[in-house]
Structures are given as structure tokens and as C-alpha cells.
Amino acid sequence: MEFRNLGRSGLMISEIAYGNWLTHGSQVEEEAALACVRTALDAGITTYDTADVYAQTRAEAVLGRALKDERREGLEIFTKVFFPTGPGPNDRGLGRKHIMESIDNSLRRLQTDYVDLYQAHRYDVSVPLEETMEAFADVVRSGKALYIGVSEWTPDQIREGHALARELRVPLVSNQPQYSMLWRVIEDEVVPTCEELGLGQIVWSPIAQGVLTGKYAPGAPLPAGSRATDEKGGATFVGRWLQDEVLERVQRLRPLAEQAGLSLAQLAVAWVLQNPNVSAAIIGASRPEQVTENVKAAGVKLDAGLLEAIDAILDPVVERDPTMVARA
């Protein structure tokens, strides 16, 4: 495993992180989830990402049980707050009440005294940003989080949040956006803003919900048991890519991956890691062998010719519109 600084902070994280969105507590049984985490630990992954909303809070609890016997100092545990976790009007958003209650609930489920990174899962237009950042600052000062981050914020929102964090003297160090060969909306504006401010990207869906593995063939039935057939939520997110033109172009990447000695999934994960502003790529898994395969992308360097060939194949189907940030 290779390690990178999270932005310009002193926190080192594994460049491949393990995330449990759509898996733990939902798509896979707990025994399989624990096996995936065990495999991730054995592969040298130290960074684990979750959120209070995943599987209606169950994902945090599963991850807490999976990591409870590990040396805490050897792990980086990230979680998030914003989406509804209960029926009440204050069970959501980035108001002070929800943030302060959510961090305590997350720590209880994760069975830890602190998280390394506490992230705003989206921007909350209904709450003054000052209130949100002051609450995050209090979370850090209480020792319940070491750093703060955001997810799917626009460049202007990131800039305003960073300025307040500087005033409050708390470390805002990261952004967590969707990013893959097919979804590049952060490249033109978000990445330059974060490079200027010292934030690193922790990117999710580097294999485009499994589409970049090549398992979805144009004109063919959806594979049984795949995310595209998952009624618990996976199908909603992968559907945008299940078009024959996209799937045909993904298949054309296969010879390039073979030339590099990689599977298509490994090529996809390695590709996002070529961006110097990316601190880590988050992988998910429903089976341990998926972890074993994807971690082989760590440390891979792709040459310029290969990157140009990938662009030439995918360019007509790539989403680059910077206004699509936060519309994932």
C-alpha cells in the first residue's frame, strides 16, 4: 500500500480507502462485510470511510464492529453528517443541534472516541454557514474529530467554508466528490480551488458503480447480483451509465488495461490516482476478492500515452460539465 498526505495536512492516509456505502448493513450480510474489512486490513488499507446515513445508520455500526479490535492509532476513520437519520426536523442538515448530536451517535456506533475526519456530506442552504462551521469547530476542539472536510461542495462553497475555518482555526483539509474516467466534473474548477487552498480529494465511485469493470456488456442482460439489479439503492446510481455507447467504449478499454498488466477495475482506480490532487480513492466491495483485486492499483503509474488513449476512447461519453458538481 502507498500513502499520501490528505491535502496539505499532516495526516497520512492509504491511497486506496475502504468505504461501505451501499454494502454494509444493506447489500451484503454482516459476515461478508466483516470478511471484506478483514481483507482490506490485510492488504494494508488503513483508511475507512462511512456516513451516518448509510443503511439508515447500520453501516457505521457494522464498521465499528469490524474495526473494534484494531489498534486505533493505526487507522484513519472518516464519517459524514447531513442527510436524514430520523423522522424529526432536526434529524438532518448542518444545523448545530444535528451536528452535535450526530457526532456523538456516530462515535457510539463506530465504537471510538474520535474520528480522524468529520465531513459535511452536502452543503446545507437552509443553515447559515457560520453556524455550521462553528459547530464543526466545537467538534474538533472537543477532541471528537481531528480534521474536517466537505463532500460535493461547489468551488464557491469550498472557498467560503475554508475562509471561516481559517478564522476559527480548525483544519478543513478535504473534499469528497464523485470522480472517475467517466465523471470528471471536478477537474475544471473544484480541483484548482482545492489545490490553491490545500484540500485533497477523497474520491468516491472511481469505477463508476462497477461500469468500468466491464461486467456490463452492451446489449446483454444485466448480470445477476450486480449493483444494477440491487433494489436497495444501487440500481438508482448505476443507471446513468447503462447506455450501449458508454458500455461499448468501456469494452474498448480492455486492450489498454491488458497492455498495462491490469484489470479494467484496477485501471479505473489507478486512473483517478494519477491526479495529484487526489489523496485517496474509495473502493467498496461485497466480496473479499473485489478488495484483493482493486488494491493492486496502489502505486501504479500510467504513462502519458496510455492516458491519452483512454481519453480518445471515452471522450464522447465523459461528463465534464462543472455545473454538475453536487448533482451526483
C-alpha positions as a Python dict, from the first residue, in 0.01 Angstrom:
ca = {
    (1, 'M'): (0, 0, 0),
    (2, 'E'): (111, 354, -76),
    (3, 'F'): (26, 650, 147),
    (4, 'R'): (-41, 1016, 73),
    (5, 'N'): (-98, 1332, 274),
    (6, 'L'): (-460, 1438, 297),
    (7, 'G'): (-428, 1768, 115),
    (8, 'R'): (-158, 1980, 274),
    (9, 'S'): (-234, 1841, 620),
    (10, 'G'): (-1, 1619, 816),
    (11, 'L'): (-248, 1329, 809),
    (12, 'M'): (-122, 1034, 605),
    (13, 'I'): (-388, 807, 458),
    (14, 'S'): (-378, 496, 242),
    (15, 'E'): (-420, 599, -121),
    (16, 'I'): (-688, 333, -151),
    (17, 'A'): (-955, 373, 116),
    (18, 'Y'): (-1234, 131, 201),
    (19, 'G'): (-1590, 265, 201),
    (20, 'N'): (-1914, 95, 299),
    (21, 'W'): (-2183, 291, 115),
    (22, 'L'): (-2448, 56, -32),
    (23, 'T'): (-2282, -251, 119),
    (24, 'H'): (-2257, -285, 498),
    (25, 'G'): (-2592, -319, 665),
    (26, 'S'): (-2769, -323, 331),
    (27, 'Q'): (-2640, -502, 22),
    (28, 'V'): (-2436, -772, 196),
    (29, 'E'): (-2475, -971, 515),
    (30, 'E'): (-2258, -880, 814),
    (31, 'E'): (-2036, -1188, 784),
    (32, 'A'): (-1942, -1090, 429),
    (33, 'A'): (-1893, -728, 533),
    (34, 'L'): (-1655, -829, 811),
    (35, 'A'): (-1463, -1051, 568),
    (36, 'C'): (-1422, -757, 330),
    (37, 'V'): (-1285, -534, 608),
    (38, 'R'): (-1051, -811, 720),
    (39, 'T'): (-919, -840, 365),
    (40, 'A'): (-878, -462, 344),
    (41, 'L'): (-678, -459, 667),
    (42, 'D'): (-460, -746, 545),
    (43, 'A'): (-395, -555, 223),
    (44, 'G'): (-265, -255, 416),
    (45, 'I'): (-568, -27, 388),
    (46, 'T'): (-573, 197, 696),
    (47, 'T'): (-839, 447, 584),
    (48, 'Y'): (-1211, 369, 628),
    (49, 'D'): (-1495, 592, 512),
    (50, 'T'): (-1860, 576, 611),
    (51, 'A'): (-2154, 806, 692),
    (52, 'D'): (-2433, 819, 946),
    (53, 'V'): (-2697, 788, 673),
    (54, 'Y'): (-2557, 474, 509),
    (55, 'A'): (-2807, 190, 556),
    (56, 'Q'): (-3000, 411, 799),
    (57, 'T'): (-2704, 421, 1043),
    (58, 'R'): (-2637, 45, 1025),
    (59, 'A'): (-2324, 85, 811),
    (60, 'E'): (-2142, 277, 1086),
    (61, 'A'): (-2233, 9, 1338),
    (62, 'V'): (-2105, -271, 1115),
    (63, 'L'): (-1778, -87, 1054),
    (64, 'G'): (-1741, -24, 1427),
    (65, 'R'): (-1772, -393, 1500),
    (66, 'A'): (-1530, -479, 1219),
    (67, 'L'): (-1258, -246, 1347),
    (68, 'K'): (-1310, -263, 1724),
    (69, 'D'): (-1012, -492, 1795),
    (70, 'E'): (-768, -299, 1575),
    (71, 'R'): (-507, -57, 1709),
    (72, 'R'): (-689, 277, 1685),
    (73, 'E'): (-372, 475, 1620),
    (74, 'G'): (-311, 267, 1308),
    (75, 'L'): (-644, 360, 1148),
    (76, 'E'): (-798, 668, 989),
    (77, 'I'): (-1176, 658, 1033),
    (78, 'F'): (-1393, 905, 842),
    (79, 'T'): (-1766, 969, 867),
    (80, 'K'): (-2017, 1229, 749),
    (81, 'V'): (-2326, 1423, 853),
    (82, 'F'): (-2610, 1592, 663),
    (83, 'F'): (-2874, 1350, 534),
    (84, 'P'): (-3176, 1247, 747),
    (85, 'T'): (-3112, 989, 1018),
    (86, 'G'): (-3451, 1017, 1187),
    (87, 'P'): (-3806, 1149, 1142),
    (88, 'G'): (-3772, 1487, 1313),
    (89, 'P'): (-3699, 1825, 1153),
    (90, 'N'): (-3365, 1843, 1336),
    (91, 'D'): (-3258, 1491, 1237),
    (92, 'R'): (-3096, 1626, 921),
    (93, 'G'): (-2887, 1906, 781),
    (94, 'L'): (-2594, 2104, 914),
    (95, 'G'): (-2754, 2295, 1199),
    (96, 'R'): (-2574, 2296, 1530),
    (97, 'K'): (-2820, 2062, 1704),
    (98, 'H'): (-2793, 1792, 1439),
    (99, 'I'): (-2414, 1813, 1411),
    (100, 'M'): (-2353, 1794, 1785),
    (101, 'E'): (-2596, 1504, 1830),
    (102, 'S'): (-2480, 1322, 1517),
    (103, 'I'): (-2112, 1317, 1610),
    (104, 'D'): (-2195, 1154, 1943),
    (105, 'N'): (-2419, 896, 1776),
    (106, 'S'): (-2156, 820, 1512),
    (107, 'L'): (-1885, 771, 1772),
    (108, 'R'): (-2108, 535, 1967),
    (109, 'R'): (-2185, 327, 1657),
    (110, 'L'): (-1820, 328, 1546),
    (111, 'Q'): (-1704, 233, 1898),
    (112, 'T'): (-1435, 501, 1906),
    (113, 'D'): (-1364, 820, 2099),
    (114, 'Y'): (-1291, 1026, 1788),
    (115, 'V'): (-1294, 1021, 1410),
    (116, 'D'): (-998, 1137, 1212),
    (117, 'L'): (-1215, 1327, 963),
    (118, 'Y'): (-1571, 1458, 1007),
    (119, 'Q'): (-1729, 1565, 680),
    (120, 'A'): (-2026, 1774, 570),
    (121, 'H'): (-2196, 1525, 340),
    (122, 'R'): (-2351, 1806, 131),
    (123, 'Y'): (-2386, 2184, 158),
    (124, 'D'): (-2689, 2298, 359),
    (125, 'V'): (-2850, 2605, 203),
    (126, 'S'): (-3103, 2626, 489),
    (127, 'V'): (-2845, 2693, 763),
    (128, 'P'): (-2602, 2988, 791),
    (129, 'L'): (-2256, 2864, 702),
    (130, 'E'): (-2121, 3039, 1012),
    (131, 'E'): (-2339, 2818, 1234),
    (132, 'T'): (-2224, 2505, 1056),
    (133, 'M'): (-1855, 2589, 1075),
    (134, 'E'): (-1875, 2698, 1438),
    (135, 'A'): (-2036, 2364, 1526),
    (136, 'F'): (-1764, 2176, 1337),
    (137, 'A'): (-1502, 2383, 1518),
    (138, 'D'): (-1652, 2281, 1852),
    (139, 'V'): (-1646, 1915, 1746),
    (140, 'V'): (-1274, 1947, 1675),
    (141, 'R'): (-1199, 2138, 1996),
    (142, 'S'): (-1383, 1875, 2198),
    (143, 'G'): (-1147, 1610, 2059),
    (144, 'K'): (-1425, 1422, 1880),
    (145, 'A'): (-1270, 1485, 1536),
    (146, 'L'): (-917, 1573, 1431),
    (147, 'Y'): (-993, 1729, 1092),
    (148, 'I'): (-1299, 1841, 900),
    (149, 'G'): (-1391, 1801, 536),
    (150, 'V'): (-1673, 1852, 289),
    (151, 'S'): (-1836, 1641, 20),
    (152, 'E'): (-1976, 1757, -315),
    (153, 'W'): (-1942, 2128, -240),
    (154, 'T'): (-1903, 2378, -522),
    (155, 'P'): (-1583, 2584, -554),
    (156, 'D'): (-1750, 2894, -406),
    (157, 'Q'): (-1887, 2693, -113),
    (158, 'I'): (-1544, 2538, -51),
    (159, 'R'): (-1379, 2878, -59),
    (160, 'E'): (-1628, 3030, 186),
    (161, 'G'): (-1606, 2732, 420),
    (162, 'H'): (-1227, 2738, 411),
    (163, 'A'): (-1216, 3109, 497),
    (164, 'L'): (-1438, 3053, 802),
    (165, 'A'): (-1233, 2751, 906),
    (166, 'R'): (-920, 2965, 897),
    (167, 'E'): (-1088, 3229, 1113),
    (168, 'L'): (-1196, 2960, 1359),
    (169, 'R'): (-852, 2796, 1346),
    (170, 'V'): (-977, 2448, 1256),
    (171, 'P'): (-829, 2230, 980),
    (172, 'L'): (-1059, 2196, 677),
    (173, 'V'): (-847, 1960, 468),
    (174, 'S'): (-1056, 1764, 219),
    (175, 'N'): (-1339, 1732, -30),
    (176, 'Q'): (-1513, 1406, -117),
    (177, 'P'): (-1650, 1416, -473),
    (178, 'Q'): (-1751, 1159, -730),
    (179, 'Y'): (-1465, 1115, -979),
    (180, 'S'): (-1389, 858, -1246),
    (181, 'M'): (-1284, 824, -1608),
    (182, 'L'): (-1649, 889, -1697),
    (183, 'W'): (-1734, 1160, -1439),
    (184, 'R'): (-1478, 1441, -1448),
    (185, 'V'): (-1686, 1741, -1342),
    (186, 'I'): (-1440, 1842, -1066),
    (187, 'E'): (-1141, 1890, -1296),
    (188, 'D'): (-1202, 2243, -1428),
    (189, 'E'): (-1298, 2429, -1112),
    (190, 'V'): (-1310, 2217, -794),
    (191, 'V'): (-961, 2071, -824),
    (192, 'P'): (-786, 2406, -893),
    (193, 'T'): (-971, 2564, -600),
    (194, 'C'): (-871, 2281, -368),
    (195, 'E'): (-510, 2288, -488),
    (196, 'E'): (-495, 2659, -409),
    (197, 'L'): (-645, 2611, -61),
    (198, 'G'): (-460, 2292, 28),
    (199, 'L'): (-752, 2049, 26),
    (200, 'G'): (-715, 1694, -104),
    (201, 'Q'): (-979, 1491, -286),
    (202, 'I'): (-1108, 1164, -137),
    (203, 'V'): (-1292, 1038, -443),
    (204, 'W'): (-1587, 803, -449),
    (205, 'S'): (-1711, 574, -727),
    (206, 'P'): (-1378, 550, -915),
    (207, 'I'): (-1512, 252, -1111),
    (208, 'A'): (-1845, 427, -1188),
    (209, 'Q'): (-2064, 194, -982),
    (210, 'G'): (-1897, -107, -1143),
    (211, 'V'): (-1944, 2, -1505),
    (212, 'L'): (-1567, 47, -1553),
    (213, 'T'): (-1507, -317, -1457),
    (214, 'G'): (-1650, -413, -1796),
    (215, 'K'): (-1904, -654, -1646),
    (216, 'Y'): (-2195, -475, -1814),
    (217, 'A'): (-2188, -565, -2183),
    (218, 'P'): (-2377, -364, -2446),
    (219, 'G'): (-2699, -531, -2549),
    (220, 'A'): (-2665, -805, -2286),
    (221, 'P'): (-2885, -877, -1982),
    (222, 'L'): (-2772, -724, -1654),
    (223, 'P'): (-2555, -968, -1457),
    (224, 'A'): (-2744, -1138, -1176),
    (225, 'G'): (-2649, -1000, -836),
    (226, 'S'): (-2486, -688, -982),
    (227, 'R'): (-2541, -339, -843),
    (228, 'A'): (-2764, -258, -1141),
    (229, 'T'): (-3014, -517, -1015),
    (230, 'D'): (-2994, -413, -649),
    (231, 'E'): (-3335, -290, -537),
    (232, 'K'): (-3185, -143, -217),
    (233, 'G'): (-3040, 156, -397),
    (234, 'G'): (-2751, 56, -619),
    (235, 'A'): (-2957, 47, -938),
    (236, 'T'): (-3053, 412, -897),
    (237, 'F'): (-2692, 529, -920),
    (238, 'V'): (-2554, 298, -1188),
    (239, 'G'): (-2843, 354, -1429),
    (240, 'R'): (-2698, 667, -1588),
    (241, 'W'): (-2412, 465, -1739),
    (242, 'L'): (-2612, 170, -1873),
    (243, 'Q'): (-2621, 300, -2229),
    (244, 'D'): (-2482, 97, -2516),
    (245, 'E'): (-2248, 374, -2635),
    (246, 'V'): (-2092, 400, -2287),
    (247, 'L'): (-2067, 24, -2243),
    (248, 'E'): (-1917, -26, -2590),
    (249, 'R'): (-1646, 232, -2521),
    (250, 'V'): (-1567, 76, -2184),
    (251, 'Q'): (-1511, -257, -2360),
    (252, 'R'): (-1262, -84, -2590),
    (253, 'L'): (-1051, -5, -2282),
    (254, 'R'): (-983, -373, -2222),
    (255, 'P'): (-677, -400, -2452),
    (256, 'L'): (-529, -90, -2287),
    (257, 'A'): (-572, -243, -1943),
    (258, 'E'): (-413, -568, -2060),
    (259, 'Q'): (-124, -373, -2209),
    (260, 'A'): (-66, -217, -1866),
    (261, 'G'): (-97, -554, -1692),
    (262, 'L'): (-416, -450, -1515),
    (263, 'S'): (-780, -550, -1500),
    (264, 'L'): (-1033, -287, -1607),
    (265, 'A'): (-1121, -220, -1243),
    (266, 'Q'): (-755, -175, -1150),
    (267, 'L'): (-707, 59, -1446),
    (268, 'A'): (-1004, 270, -1332),
    (269, 'V'): (-877, 302, -975),
    (270, 'A'): (-522, 372, -1090),
    (271, 'W'): (-651, 637, -1331),
    (272, 'V'): (-804, 857, -1057),
    (273, 'L'): (-485, 823, -852),
    (274, 'Q'): (-285, 984, -1133),
    (275, 'N'): (-445, 1317, -1041),
    (276, 'P'): (-201, 1476, -793),
    (277, 'N'): (-486, 1643, -603),
    (278, 'V'): (-641, 1303, -524),
    (279, 'S'): (-536, 1184, -180),
    (280, 'A'): (-731, 857, -190),
    (281, 'A'): (-973, 657, -400),
    (282, 'I'): (-1256, 490, -209),
    (283, 'I'): (-1337, 134, -307),
    (284, 'G'): (-1636, -66, -191),
    (285, 'A'): (-1686, -439, -201),
    (286, 'S'): (-1947, -705, -150),
    (287, 'R'): (-1687, -984, -170),
    (288, 'P'): (-1331, -1002, -31),
    (289, 'E'): (-1185, -1087, -373),
    (290, 'Q'): (-1300, -747, -501),
    (291, 'V'): (-1083, -581, -238),
    (292, 'T'): (-789, -804, -327),
    (293, 'E'): (-820, -707, -693),
    (294, 'N'): (-870, -334, -651),
    (295, 'V'): (-584, -276, -406),
    (296, 'K'): (-344, -381, -681),
    (297, 'A'): (-399, -33, -828),
    (298, 'A'): (-193, 115, -542),
    (299, 'G'): (136, 259, -661),
    (300, 'V'): (59, 207, -1031),
    (301, 'K'): (192, 477, -1265),
    (302, 'L'): (18, 514, -1602),
    (303, 'D'): (223, 663, -1884),
    (304, 'A'): (110, 965, -2083),
    (305, 'G'): (43, 764, -2397),
    (306, 'L'): (-196, 533, -2213),
    (307, 'L'): (-381, 825, -2056),
    (308, 'E'): (-419, 987, -2398),
    (309, 'A'): (-552, 663, -2545),
    (310, 'I'): (-810, 638, -2265),
    (311, 'D'): (-923, 994, -2335),
    (312, 'A'): (-955, 927, -2706),
    (313, 'I'): (-1186, 631, -2645),
    (314, 'L'): (-1405, 780, -2373),
    (315, 'D'): (-1421, 1148, -2468),
    (316, 'P'): (-1767, 1141, -2637),
    (317, 'V'): (-1933, 990, -2327),
    (318, 'V'): (-1743, 1167, -2048),
    (319, 'E'): (-1937, 1410, -1827),
    (320, 'R'): (-1723, 1721, -1773),
    (321, 'D'): (-1979, 1997, -1704),
    (322, 'P'): (-1859, 2175, -1385),
    (323, 'T'): (-2215, 2277, -1302),
    (324, 'M'): (-2289, 1908, -1236),
    (325, 'V'): (-2092, 1920, -909),
    (326, 'A'): (-2319, 1814, -620),
    (327, 'R'): (-2572, 1662, -860),
    (328, 'A'): (-2436, 1311, -817),
}
